[in-house]
Tab-separated table of C-alpha atoms in Angstrom:
chain	number	residue	atom	x	y	z
A	1	LYS	CA	-11.808	10.089	-11.999
A	2	ILE	CA	-9.592	10.990	-9.068
A	3	VAL	CA	-6.460	9.702	-10.750
A	4	TYR	CA	-7.272	11.479	-14.036
A	5	GLU	CA	-8.017	14.819	-12.292
A	6	GLY	CA	-5.094	14.538	-9.788
A	7	VAL	CA	-2.500	13.693	-12.343
A	8	LYS	CA	-3.844	16.495	-14.730
A	9	GLN	CA	-3.575	19.040	-11.907
A	10	ASP	CA	-0.098	17.872	-11.091
A	11	VAL	CA	1.139	18.148	-14.616
A	12	ARG	CA	-0.444	21.626	-14.879
A	13	ALA	CA	1.556	22.662	-11.707
A	14	GLY	CA	4.763	21.578	-13.376
A	15	ALA	CA	5.349	17.850	-12.290
A	16	LYS	CA	7.299	15.853	-14.846
A	17	ILE	CA	5.765	12.385	-14.693
A	18	THR	CA	7.693	9.582	-16.254
A	19	SER	CA	6.232	6.736	-14.251
A	20	LEU	CA	3.126	6.083	-12.254
A	21	VAL	CA	2.732	3.361	-9.689
A	22	TRP	CA	-0.562	2.673	-7.744
A	23	ARG	CA	0.429	1.203	-4.288
A	24	ARG	CA	-2.490	-0.858	-3.085
A	25	ASP	CA	-2.873	-1.764	0.661
A	26	GLY	CA	-3.837	-5.463	0.248
A	27	ARG	CA	-5.283	-7.009	-2.867
A	28	LEU	CA	-5.866	-5.151	-6.088
A	29	PHE	CA	-9.237	-5.777	-7.516
A	30	GLU	CA	-9.813	-6.035	-11.265
A	31	THR	CA	-12.226	-3.111	-11.516
A	32	GLU	CA	-9.856	-0.846	-9.541
A	33	TRP	CA	-7.063	-1.668	-12.158
A	34	LEU	CA	-9.334	-1.151	-15.080
A	35	GLY	CA	-10.397	2.304	-13.846
A	36	PHE	CA	-6.719	3.300	-13.046
A	37	GLU	CA	-5.455	1.966	-16.480
A	38	ASP	CA	-8.378	3.741	-18.279
A	39	ALA	CA	-7.403	7.138	-16.623
A	40	VAL	CA	-3.701	6.700	-17.522
A	41	LYS	CA	-4.572	5.808	-21.043
A	42	GLN	CA	-6.840	8.678	-21.428
A	43	LEU	CA	-4.164	11.048	-20.084
A	44	ILE	CA	-1.639	9.591	-22.581
A	45	GLY	CA	-4.175	9.929	-25.380
A	46	GLU	CA	-4.677	13.611	-24.493
A	47	GLY	CA	-0.885	14.242	-24.389
A	48	VAL	CA	-0.880	14.994	-20.583
A	49	LEU	CA	1.396	12.072	-19.985
A	50	PRO	CA	4.116	10.802	-22.299
A	51	ALA	CA	3.466	7.750	-24.549
A	52	GLU	CA	6.447	5.894	-23.091
A	53	LEU	CA	5.020	6.279	-19.442
A	54	VAL	CA	5.720	3.231	-17.235
A	55	PHE	CA	2.823	2.399	-15.102
A	56	GLY	CA	1.502	-0.379	-12.898
A	57	ALA	CA	0.038	-1.493	-9.606
A	58	VAL	CA	1.771	-2.914	-6.556
A	59	GLU	CA	0.136	-4.891	-3.656
A	60	VAL	CA	1.615	-4.285	-0.269
A	61	GLN	CA	0.684	-7.062	2.381
A	62	LYS	CA	1.102	-5.654	5.888
A	63	THR	CA	0.604	-9.179	7.194
A	64	THR	CA	1.388	-12.578	5.639
A	65	THR	CA	0.295	-16.057	6.522
A	66	ASN	CA	3.835	-17.285	6.385
A	67	ALA	CA	5.232	-14.547	8.901
A	68	ILE	CA	8.605	-14.302	7.222
A	69	ARG	CA	11.403	-12.710	9.356
A	70	ILE	CA	14.793	-11.740	7.910
A	71	ALA	CA	17.937	-11.856	10.181
A	72	LYS	CA	21.574	-11.381	9.925
A	73	THR	CA	23.998	-13.832	11.633
A	74	GLY	CA	26.772	-12.414	13.696
A	75	ILE	CA	29.289	-13.597	16.236
A	76	ASP	CA	26.777	-13.162	19.045
A	77	GLY	CA	23.806	-14.876	17.151
A	78	TYR	CA	21.060	-13.498	15.092
A	79	ARG	CA	20.441	-9.723	14.808
A	80	ASN	CA	18.211	-7.565	12.778
A	81	PRO	CA	19.254	-6.613	9.230
A	82	LYS	CA	20.141	-3.148	8.237
A	83	ILE	CA	17.252	-0.869	7.526
A	84	GLY	CA	16.347	-0.942	3.783
A	85	VAL	CA	17.432	-4.524	3.058
A	86	ALA	CA	15.311	-5.959	0.309
A	87	LEU	CA	14.885	-9.608	-0.720
A	88	GLU	CA	13.627	-10.345	-4.204
A	89	LEU	CA	11.806	-13.709	-4.385
A	90	SER	CA	10.927	-13.375	-8.063
A	91	THR	CA	10.718	-10.763	-10.698
A	92	THR	CA	7.381	-9.698	-9.279
A	93	GLU	CA	7.485	-10.287	-5.532
A	94	GLY	CA	9.886	-9.444	-2.679
A	95	PHE	CA	10.235	-8.223	0.900
A	96	VAL	CA	11.692	-4.869	2.235
A	97	CYS	CA	12.750	-4.130	5.701
A	98	ASN	CA	11.616	-0.600	6.565
A	99	THR	CA	12.891	-1.103	10.121
A	100	GLY	CA	16.080	-2.676	11.501
A	101	TYR	CA	19.636	-1.864	12.437
A	102	PRO	CA	20.850	0.639	13.609
A	103	PHE	CA	17.436	1.275	15.381
A	104	ARG	CA	16.632	-0.607	18.503
A	105	LEU	CA	13.469	-2.874	18.209
A	106	ASN	CA	11.895	-5.265	20.530
A	107	GLY	CA	12.120	-8.565	18.517
A	108	SER	CA	12.837	-8.947	15.020
A	109	VAL	CA	11.966	-6.783	12.056
A	110	ASN	CA	8.641	-7.455	10.306
A	111	PRO	CA	9.347	-6.882	6.520
A	112	LEU	CA	6.552	-5.769	4.170
A	113	ASN	CA	5.651	-8.226	1.392
A	114	VAL	CA	5.466	-6.270	-1.977
A	115	ARG	CA	4.103	-7.781	-5.251
A	116	ILE	CA	3.816	-6.155	-8.600
A	117	ALA	CA	0.305	-6.880	-9.621
A	118	ARG	CA	0.145	-5.092	-13.005
A	119	GLY	CA	2.414	-3.405	-15.344
A	120	SER	CA	5.952	-3.949	-16.316
A	121	LEU	CA	7.573	-2.403	-13.342
A	122	SER	CA	11.173	-2.988	-12.001
A	123	LEU	CA	10.834	-4.899	-8.624
A	124	ALA	CA	14.122	-3.364	-7.258
A	125	LYS	CA	12.822	0.091	-8.100
A	126	VAL	CA	9.453	-0.627	-6.415
A	127	LEU	CA	11.092	-2.161	-3.221
A	128	GLU	CA	13.375	1.006	-3.008
A	129	ASP	CA	10.442	3.359	-3.469
A	130	THR	CA	8.569	1.519	-0.731
A	131	PHE	CA	11.444	1.924	1.617
A	132	ARG	CA	12.068	5.546	0.717
A	133	MET	CA	8.439	6.405	1.326
A	134	SER	CA	8.708	4.816	4.754
A	135	LEU	CA	11.488	7.281	5.506
A	136	LEU	CA	9.028	10.134	5.326
A	137	ALA	CA	7.855	9.476	8.918
A	138	TYR	CA	6.524	12.916	9.921
A	139	SER	CA	4.722	11.470	12.860
A	140	VAL	CA	8.031	9.963	14.349
A	141	PRO	CA	10.955	12.027	13.021
A	142	ASP	CA	13.380	10.402	15.430
A	143	ARG	CA	12.510	6.810	14.502
A	144	VAL	CA	11.593	4.668	11.470
A	145	MET	CA	8.184	3.778	10.331
A	146	ARG	CA	7.242	0.341	8.876
A	147	LEU	CA	4.635	1.554	6.451
A	148	PRO	CA	5.196	3.780	3.559
A	149	ILE	CA	3.884	7.430	4.308
A	150	ASP	CA	1.082	7.150	1.750
A	151	MET	CA	-0.324	3.971	3.393
A	152	LYS	CA	0.239	5.302	6.910
A	153	LEU	CA	-1.710	8.612	6.208
A	154	CYS	CA	-4.471	6.453	4.550
A	155	ASP	CA	-4.709	4.279	7.593
A	156	GLU	CA	-4.806	7.311	9.925
A	157	PHE	CA	-7.424	8.969	7.792
A	158	LEU	CA	-9.721	5.843	7.645
A	159	ARG	CA	-9.205	5.267	11.433
A	160	ALA	CA	-10.654	8.772	12.051
A	161	VAL	CA	-13.692	8.486	9.736
A	162	ALA	CA	-14.608	4.756	9.819
A	163	SER	CA	-16.929	3.369	12.281
A	164	GLN	CA	-17.683	-0.224	13.488
A	165	SER	CA	-19.907	-2.180	11.168
A	166	ASP	CA	-22.790	-4.504	11.982
A	167	GLU	CA	-22.303	-7.786	9.944
A	168	ASP	CA	-26.051	-8.720	10.372
A	169	GLU	CA	-27.141	-5.238	9.393
A	170	ALA	CA	-24.853	-5.395	6.227
A	171	THR	CA	-26.239	-8.858	5.314
A	172	TYR	CA	-29.930	-8.443	6.132
A	173	GLY	CA	-30.511	-4.663	6.096
A	174	GLU	CA	-31.713	-2.506	8.927
A	175	GLU	CA	-34.059	-3.898	11.411
A	176	ASN	CA	-37.656	-2.687	10.764
A	177	PRO	CA	-39.105	-2.202	14.411
A	178	SER	CA	-42.675	-2.397	13.119
A	179	PHE	CA	-42.093	-5.610	11.430
A	180	VAL	CA	-40.309	-7.050	14.429
A	181	GLU	CA	-43.148	-5.863	16.762
A	182	ALA	CA	-45.714	-7.507	14.572
A	183	VAL	CA	-43.836	-10.870	14.467
A	184	ASN	CA	-43.287	-10.802	18.242
A	185	ALA	CA	-46.921	-9.980	18.908
A	186	GLY	CA	-47.937	-13.042	17.076
């Protein structure tokens, strides 16, 4: 519903949309994709979006189990690669360095793992888009930001409204004081 209404509003405001990419922080779930795909197909069917629209979903992993680092070798040893360096591992997965030379960092760059989860998207364009979105670092205009701005803003919003959770309460429900008192009383 949000994608459907948002895209429709953008097109009414004059946006010319030729591709639509859903960038997902972490793993894409099947139900999420089906909802996104349904909204896009409905908009194409209504003539709001062009029939030749390219669309898909991308998973961005902020952390990986293999902790890949990318470095450049120079006469003085290893150094960080240039900002924007991308490494394609396959046609659907790669890494992009949103930080790096010429900016000073403590340690080595920590590239983002990007994977095309759905759709026939160009990995090179997806990696470039992910990099360009990281250049929109409103919060730190004198530096670079590792995360694309859409993911950074989402993280900041969620940090402000999210609260800590109680795993036992989530599993077993709220504690009923009268029941607990009755059990404790014998």
